[in-house]
Amino acid sequence: MMNALTLLQAILRITVVLSGIGLSDAADPSLMIKLLQAAHAAEQTTSLGDRKAFIIQLRDEPLATYEGHVPGLEATSVRVSPHNRRQGKLDVHSQASRRYLDYLEQRHQAFLRTLQQQLPRVQVFRHYHIVLNGFAALVPASDIPALVRHPEVKALLPVVEYELVAEPTAPPVLDVSNDLMGVPLVWEMLSGRENAGRGVKIGILDTGVDFSNPMFHDADLLPPPGFPRGDLALATNKVIVAKVIRSIFDETDTRLDPGHRTAQDLVGHGSHVASCAAGATVRLEGIPGARPVVMSGVAPKAYIGSYRIFAPRAFTDNIVAAIEEAVQDGMDILNMSFGPRTPPTGDPALNAQVIAVNTATQAGVLSVIAAGNKGLSPPFNSAGGTVGGAAESSEALTVGASTNLHVSDGIERVTLQLEEDDSVISGVRGANGAAPFPPEIAGPLVDVDLLDGEASGLLCDPLPAGSLPGAIALVQRGQCTFQTKVTNAAQAGAIAAVIYNSPEGGDQFFRMDLQGAPLPAFSIARSEGLRLKARLAGARERSPMARVRLEAPRTFPDVPNLLASFSSRGPSNDYQIKPDLVTVGTGSYAAVQDDDPRGENRFPTSPPGIGQSTMYDPSGFAFSQGTSFSAPRAAGAAALLRQLHPDWTPAEIKSALVTTAARPPEIAALGVMDRGAGLLNLPAAARVQTIALPSSLSFGRQFVTGSAVFERAFRLTNHSAAPTEYRLRVVLTSGAQLVRARTSVTELRLLPGESATVTVTLAVESPVPLGMTDAEGYVFISDGDRTIPGEIAVPLWIRLVRFQ
């Protein structure tokens, strides 16, 4: 209950944000809490004109968590009604589910009739029934108090914008990362790579996929009954769902080109993510500009469901809709490699995406979330961590990034060679041009300096039309933009441009922003340009032919298994251990879009820069890095465990991955808020048959003035076919001078299928210093390698706070 001072502060806070609050409201503390939450949500949410976007959460439970409180309607939650399960997940088409969905829709319509009568300016766009019960709506600020007072309204949840979590630079390779993760060992447990992931469905909520990429085709697969779904012209036998789900902000933005309304990946990020998780096995030999390797995703035979939510932007409303759609489509695993642009709400329980992710877990669907790329500081959430959004979900598997065996310098190279000349000049492709870079360009090389009079080959002014017919123009850098130079070359009839550095730039590397210029173009060092000029000066009668070819990216050795500096850290807003684990993310060589270097910005009528950063390569494959690509590797690993154990729940799959994580010397000294339980160790996760739930113990933030005792518990289950004896020990890796830890048992015996609860006690027995002190460690469990390879470890953490 609120005391008088707290209530007064709440009233003052609400009246600052909302109008229409009466003194009678203060007599109802529960209503005041709702109004205070609504005021906080109104501060955080996104506005459209004079209206604020909310998800209106209603009181009835959604389908996935309904436990039977309505007379005549049986429970649909698989927790209380295990029979309402199909293929290990919530059966959304059962009779009980259909009846309850009909009930919810009737309640929705009744609510909307009341809303139309009482608050006609509230505009509802989307209904949610499965992972959240409510609507996406635009609400005038003056209507918020009346809406909150409606007895059917549980809460108003903010709608915020999200961003992808890929870094702009470029390291490692998929063909190497699978080996580093131990993936081939698990493939063999599943009868080889040709069977790994078969039958499992991975939903990718992202920018879509490039359906023409060979990693999204597999002649050996047949779509399951009822598939494909969505855009049947794009879907393949591998990508069995091709849907675009847009936000109310994009649906109502008249400036956006209709070309954004597609399930096709216009960016490249979603293609990269999907291919890391479940890309088909491909041989890239012979593809111009590609590395000559054989590679695949972690679960190469899994199906992919593509849900394009960045179309071009993503907000809470369409993300929740996509989660609901994916659950309805029967996805087993969901991957989300994005996070909020702005700091999240202080309470994850009021984050609609977190609610949807947690509810999807109860429906039998595990969500794998990228931790984010915000590194160690500055703090992004109220607890001092840099994770946010769905990465804070207690039910999700939140994944940080570790380093790989290789790095790439990220330079997108081409080569130029003149006829009758053995020397090869290396150049750097320009970015953001309007023309895709072809595998090979052939034409006479012409020095613009011989045509533009006193301008020194700068090409800042137009040349006569037809003065560069079919030529590759040699141009000097300086005095005007690259876009101007390349456009002038195109207008003169050139087919490409090579731009050598200025006297000031010398031989320094530079990459050009072509800003939509119409020709393929690349840059070279000044010394190489001057050498070409000298050659052309001696061949005035006939310009020599030049050939420009794409060059495969270069790689260099790197130290593996280090924590990537950009990987976001915990704790979450509600003081949980996050991330849960880390895996390869300092780049990956995988699929990207190959149709337009400008990505979403290819549409001239749309506002510039409204889309996501482009991931393009003419070969269809490129390097990148970020927790965006750690998460789908973990999603692929989860899919393999799902294939091995189709009867396991999402929480059990998560536990197998978390508790078997490795802590090699490279990261052993780091804390659980840096790298979670450790490095994903797929071979160990595939062998473990004993599960601890929950998979980590977060004791949260605790205020202490003297001695204190705190308890948390986990449940240990023997999934093997044999009786097993376990040994338990707890070890504190920090804070042992202040806290003593013990388990309720040090030995126990479990029959096949039997479970036991283990209580972990942390006793504060020494004076805690002023300020904050963290203590952490692990409960180690072993059984002589019967059901556990070596040991499993349940991480634990507590933050002690003392003011005086």
mmCIF file with all atom_site columns, N, CA and C in Angstrom, residues 407-442:
data_model
loop_
_atom_site.group_PDB
_atom_site.id
_atom_site.type_symbol
_atom_site.label_atom_id
_atom_site.label_alt_id
_atom_site.label_comp_id
_atom_site.label_asym_id
_atom_site.label_entity_id
_atom_site.label_seq_id
_atom_site.pdbx_PDB_ins_code
_atom_site.Cartn_x
_atom_site.Cartn_y
_atom_site.Cartn_z
_atom_site.occupancy
_atom_site.B_iso_or_equiv
_atom_site.pdbx_formal_charge
_atom_site.auth_seq_id
_atom_site.auth_comp_id
_atom_site.auth_asym_id
_atom_site.auth_atom_id
_atom_site.pdbx_PDB_model_num
ATOM 1   N N  . VAL A 1 407 ? 39.681 -12.839 -38.433 1.00 0.00 ? 407 VAL A N  1
ATOM 2   C CA . VAL A 1 407 ? 39.082 -11.530 -38.644 1.00 0.00 ? 407 VAL A CA 1
ATOM 3   C C  . VAL A 1 407 ? 39.273 -11.145 -40.098 1.00 0.00 ? 407 VAL A C  1
ATOM 4   N N  . SER A 1 408 ? 38.465 -10.212 -40.545 1.00 0.00 ? 408 SER A N  1
ATOM 5   C CA . SER A 1 408 ? 38.629 -9.610  -41.863 1.00 0.00 ? 408 SER A CA 1
ATOM 6   C C  . SER A 1 408 ? 38.791 -8.118  -41.667 1.00 0.00 ? 408 SER A C  1
ATOM 7   N N  . ASP A 1 409 ? 39.518 -7.462  -42.572 1.00 0.00 ? 409 ASP A N  1
ATOM 8   C CA . ASP A 1 409 ? 39.666 -6.010  -42.454 1.00 0.00 ? 409 ASP A CA 1
ATOM 9   C C  . ASP A 1 409 ? 38.437 -5.265  -42.952 1.00 0.00 ? 409 ASP A C  1
ATOM 10  N N  . GLY A 1 410 ? 37.477 -5.989  -43.521 1.00 0.00 ? 410 GLY A N  1
ATOM 11  C CA . GLY A 1 410 ? 36.231 -5.357  -43.937 1.00 0.00 ? 410 GLY A CA 1
ATOM 12  C C  . GLY A 1 410 ? 36.321 -4.561  -45.218 1.00 0.00 ? 410 GLY A C  1
ATOM 13  N N  . ILE A 1 411 ? 37.438 -4.622  -45.898 1.00 0.00 ? 411 ILE A N  1
ATOM 14  C CA . ILE A 1 411 ? 37.615 -3.841  -47.125 1.00 0.00 ? 411 ILE A CA 1
ATOM 15  C C  . ILE A 1 411 ? 37.021 -4.615  -48.301 1.00 0.00 ? 411 ILE A C  1
ATOM 16  N N  . GLU A 1 412 ? 36.131 -3.981  -49.037 1.00 0.00 ? 412 GLU A N  1
ATOM 17  C CA . GLU A 1 412 ? 35.466 -4.611  -50.183 1.00 0.00 ? 412 GLU A CA 1
ATOM 18  C C  . GLU A 1 412 ? 36.272 -4.287  -51.437 1.00 0.00 ? 412 GLU A C  1
ATOM 19  N N  . ARG A 1 413 ? 37.087 -5.228  -51.846 1.00 0.00 ? 413 ARG A N  1
ATOM 20  C CA . ARG A 1 413 ? 38.104 -4.966  -52.865 1.00 0.00 ? 413 ARG A CA 1
ATOM 21  C C  . ARG A 1 413 ? 37.668 -5.392  -54.260 1.00 0.00 ? 413 ARG A C  1
ATOM 22  N N  . VAL A 1 414 ? 38.276 -4.734  -55.236 1.00 0.00 ? 414 VAL A N  1
ATOM 23  C CA . VAL A 1 414 ? 38.230 -5.156  -56.629 1.00 0.00 ? 414 VAL A CA 1
ATOM 24  C C  . VAL A 1 414 ? 39.659 -5.102  -57.166 1.00 0.00 ? 414 VAL A C  1
ATOM 25  N N  . THR A 1 415 ? 39.874 -5.727  -58.294 1.00 0.00 ? 415 THR A N  1
ATOM 26  C CA . THR A 1 415 ? 41.177 -5.648  -58.954 1.00 0.00 ? 415 THR A CA 1
ATOM 27  C C  . THR A 1 415 ? 41.001 -5.066  -60.347 1.00 0.00 ? 415 THR A C  1
ATOM 28  N N  . LEU A 1 416 ? 42.001 -4.321  -60.778 1.00 0.00 ? 416 LEU A N  1
ATOM 29  C CA . LEU A 1 416 ? 42.025 -3.755  -62.120 1.00 0.00 ? 416 LEU A CA 1
ATOM 30  C C  . LEU A 1 416 ? 43.300 -4.217  -62.809 1.00 0.00 ? 416 LEU A C  1
ATOM 31  N N  . GLN A 1 417 ? 43.179 -4.700  -64.019 1.00 0.00 ? 417 GLN A N  1
ATOM 32  C CA . GLN A 1 417 ? 44.344 -5.149  -64.778 1.00 0.00 ? 417 GLN A CA 1
ATOM 33  C C  . GLN A 1 417 ? 44.207 -4.680  -66.222 1.00 0.00 ? 417 GLN A C  1
ATOM 34  N N  . LEU A 1 418 ? 45.278 -4.068  -66.738 1.00 0.00 ? 418 LEU A N  1
ATOM 35  C CA . LEU A 1 418 ? 45.304 -3.637  -68.126 1.00 0.00 ? 418 LEU A CA 1
ATOM 36  C C  . LEU A 1 418 ? 45.766 -4.775  -69.018 1.00 0.00 ? 418 LEU A C  1
ATOM 37  N N  . GLU A 1 419 ? 45.325 -4.752  -70.279 1.00 0.00 ? 419 GLU A N  1
ATOM 38  C CA . GLU A 1 419 ? 45.785 -5.762  -71.227 1.00 0.00 ? 419 GLU A CA 1
ATOM 39  C C  . GLU A 1 419 ? 47.293 -5.639  -71.422 1.00 0.00 ? 419 GLU A C  1
ATOM 40  N N  . GLU A 1 420 ? 47.917 -6.762  -71.641 1.00 0.00 ? 420 GLU A N  1
ATOM 41  C CA . GLU A 1 420 ? 49.358 -6.834  -71.857 1.00 0.00 ? 420 GLU A CA 1
ATOM 42  C C  . GLU A 1 420 ? 50.131 -6.260  -70.675 1.00 0.00 ? 420 GLU A C  1
ATOM 43  N N  . ASP A 1 421 ? 49.557 -6.386  -69.476 1.00 0.00 ? 421 ASP A N  1
ATOM 44  C CA . ASP A 1 421 ? 50.231 -5.903  -68.258 1.00 0.00 ? 421 ASP A CA 1
ATOM 45  C C  . ASP A 1 421 ? 49.953 -6.927  -67.161 1.00 0.00 ? 421 ASP A C  1
ATOM 46  N N  . ASP A 1 422 ? 51.006 -7.495  -66.603 1.00 0.00 ? 422 ASP A N  1
ATOM 47  C CA . ASP A 1 422 ? 50.837 -8.536  -65.588 1.00 0.00 ? 422 ASP A CA 1
ATOM 48  C C  . ASP A 1 422 ? 50.487 -7.971  -64.217 1.00 0.00 ? 422 ASP A C  1
ATOM 49  N N  . SER A 1 423 ? 50.736 -6.696  -64.007 1.00 0.00 ? 423 SER A N  1
ATOM 50  C CA . SER A 1 423 ? 50.490 -6.122  -62.684 1.00 0.00 ? 423 SER A CA 1
ATOM 51  C C  . SER A 1 423 ? 48.993 -5.956  -62.436 1.00 0.00 ? 423 SER A C  1
ATOM 52  N N  . VAL A 1 424 ? 48.610 -6.146  -61.184 1.00 0.00 ? 424 VAL A N  1
ATOM 53  C CA . VAL A 1 424 ? 47.209 -6.043  -60.772 1.00 0.00 ? 424 VAL A CA 1
ATOM 54  C C  . VAL A 1 424 ? 47.104 -4.956  -59.713 1.00 0.00 ? 424 VAL A C  1
ATOM 55  N N  . ILE A 1 425 ? 46.179 -4.037  -59.914 1.00 0.00 ? 425 ILE A N  1
ATOM 56  C CA . ILE A 1 425 ? 45.952 -2.936  -58.969 1.00 0.00 ? 425 ILE A CA 1
ATOM 57  C C  . ILE A 1 425 ? 44.730 -3.270  -58.131 1.00 0.00 ? 425 ILE A C  1
ATOM 58  N N  . SER A 1 426 ? 44.882 -3.132  -56.831 1.00 0.00 ? 426 SER A N  1
ATOM 59  C CA . SER A 1 426 ? 43.775 -3.408  -55.917 1.00 0.00 ? 426 SER A CA 1
ATOM 60  C C  . SER A 1 426 ? 43.065 -2.117  -55.571 1.00 0.00 ? 426 SER A C  1
ATOM 61  N N  . GLY A 1 427 ? 41.730 -2.135  -55.632 1.00 0.00 ? 427 GLY A N  1
ATOM 62  C CA . GLY A 1 427 ? 40.915 -0.977  -55.299 1.00 0.00 ? 427 GLY A CA 1
ATOM 63  C C  . GLY A 1 427 ? 39.832 -1.320  -54.305 1.00 0.00 ? 427 GLY A C  1
ATOM 64  N N  . VAL A 1 428 ? 39.124 -0.287  -53.865 1.00 0.00 ? 428 VAL A N  1
ATOM 65  C CA . VAL A 1 428 ? 38.078 -0.437  -52.858 1.00 0.00 ? 428 VAL A CA 1
ATOM 66  C C  . VAL A 1 428 ? 36.753 0.034   -53.444 1.00 0.00 ? 428 VAL A C  1
ATOM 67  N N  . ARG A 1 429 ? 35.760 -0.840  -53.433 1.00 0.00 ? 429 ARG A N  1
ATOM 68  C CA . ARG A 1 429 ? 34.451 -0.499  -53.975 1.00 0.00 ? 429 ARG A CA 1
ATOM 69  C C  . ARG A 1 429 ? 33.813 0.652   -53.215 1.00 0.00 ? 429 ARG A C  1
ATOM 70  N N  . GLY A 1 430 ? 33.176 1.549   -53.950 1.00 0.00 ? 430 GLY A N  1
ATOM 71  C CA . GLY A 1 430 ? 32.394 2.588   -53.311 1.00 0.00 ? 430 GLY A CA 1
ATOM 72  C C  . GLY A 1 430 ? 31.117 2.029   -52.718 1.00 0.00 ? 430 GLY A C  1
ATOM 73  N N  . ALA A 1 431 ? 30.586 2.742   -51.741 1.00 0.00 ? 431 ALA A N  1
ATOM 74  C CA . ALA A 1 431 ? 29.371 2.302   -51.052 1.00 0.00 ? 431 ALA A CA 1
ATOM 75  C C  . ALA A 1 431 ? 28.189 3.174   -51.464 1.00 0.00 ? 431 ALA A C  1
ATOM 76  N N  . ASN A 1 432 ? 26.998 2.592   -51.358 1.00 0.00 ? 432 ASN A N  1
ATOM 77  C CA . ASN A 1 432 ? 25.732 3.319   -51.526 1.00 0.00 ? 432 ASN A CA 1
ATOM 78  C C  . ASN A 1 432 ? 25.512 3.838   -52.938 1.00 0.00 ? 432 ASN A C  1
ATOM 79  N N  . GLY A 1 433 ? 26.079 3.163   -53.918 1.00 0.00 ? 433 GLY A N  1
ATOM 80  C CA . GLY A 1 433 ? 25.781 3.523   -55.295 1.00 0.00 ? 433 GLY A CA 1
ATOM 81  C C  . GLY A 1 433 ? 24.457 2.954   -55.741 1.00 0.00 ? 433 GLY A C  1
ATOM 82  N N  . ALA A 1 434 ? 23.934 3.490   -56.856 1.00 0.00 ? 434 ALA A N  1
ATOM 83  C CA . ALA A 1 434 ? 22.653 2.997   -57.353 1.00 0.00 ? 434 ALA A CA 1
ATOM 84  C C  . ALA A 1 434 ? 22.797 1.724   -58.170 1.00 0.00 ? 434 ALA A C  1
ATOM 85  N N  . ALA A 1 435 ? 24.015 1.436   -58.634 1.00 0.00 ? 435 ALA A N  1
ATOM 86  C CA . ALA A 1 435 ? 24.217 0.288   -59.521 1.00 0.00 ? 435 ALA A CA 1
ATOM 87  C C  . ALA A 1 435 ? 24.915 -0.842  -58.780 1.00 0.00 ? 435 ALA A C  1
ATOM 88  N N  . PRO A 1 436 ? 24.341 -2.054  -58.778 1.00 0.00 ? 436 PRO A N  1
ATOM 89  C CA . PRO A 1 436 ? 25.079 -3.204  -58.232 1.00 0.00 ? 436 PRO A CA 1
ATOM 90  C C  . PRO A 1 436 ? 26.390 -3.393  -58.984 1.00 0.00 ? 436 PRO A C  1
ATOM 91  N N  . PHE A 1 437 ? 27.414 -3.820  -58.253 1.00 0.00 ? 437 PHE A N  1
ATOM 92  C CA . PHE A 1 437 ? 28.730 -4.000  -58.859 1.00 0.00 ? 437 PHE A CA 1
ATOM 93  C C  . PHE A 1 437 ? 28.752 -5.352  -59.563 1.00 0.00 ? 437 PHE A C  1
ATOM 94  N N  . PRO A 1 438 ? 28.949 -5.384  -60.884 1.00 0.00 ? 438 PRO A N  1
ATOM 95  C CA . PRO A 1 438 ? 28.922 -6.665  -61.597 1.00 0.00 ? 438 PRO A CA 1
ATOM 96  C C  . PRO A 1 438 ? 30.168 -7.495  -61.321 1.00 0.00 ? 438 PRO A C  1
ATOM 97  N N  . PRO A 1 439 ? 30.123 -8.796  -61.586 1.00 0.00 ? 439 PRO A N  1
ATOM 98  C CA . PRO A 1 439 ? 31.305 -9.647  -61.352 1.00 0.00 ? 439 PRO A CA 1
ATOM 99  C C  . PRO A 1 439 ? 32.531 -9.202  -62.152 1.00 0.00 ? 439 PRO A C  1
ATOM 100 N N  . GLU A 1 440 ? 32.319 -8.681  -63.357 1.00 0.00 ? 440 GLU A N  1
ATOM 101 C CA . GLU A 1 440 ? 33.444 -8.222  -64.167 1.00 0.00 ? 440 GLU A CA 1
ATOM 102 C C  . GLU A 1 440 ? 33.006 -7.046  -65.027 1.00 0.00 ? 440 GLU A C  1
ATOM 103 N N  . ILE A 1 441 ? 33.887 -6.063  -65.150 1.00 0.00 ? 441 ILE A N  1
ATOM 104 C CA . ILE A 1 441 ? 33.665 -4.908  -66.018 1.00 0.00 ? 441 ILE A CA 1
ATOM 105 C C  . ILE A 1 441 ? 34.841 -4.844  -66.991 1.00 0.00 ? 441 ILE A C  1
ATOM 106 N N  . ALA A 1 442 ? 34.557 -4.727  -68.270 1.00 0.00 ? 442 ALA A N  1
ATOM 107 C CA . ALA A 1 442 ? 35.620 -4.636  -69.274 1.00 0.00 ? 442 ALA A CA 1
ATOM 108 C C  . ALA A 1 442 ? 35.348 -3.450  -70.187 1.00 0.00 ? 442 ALA A C  1
#
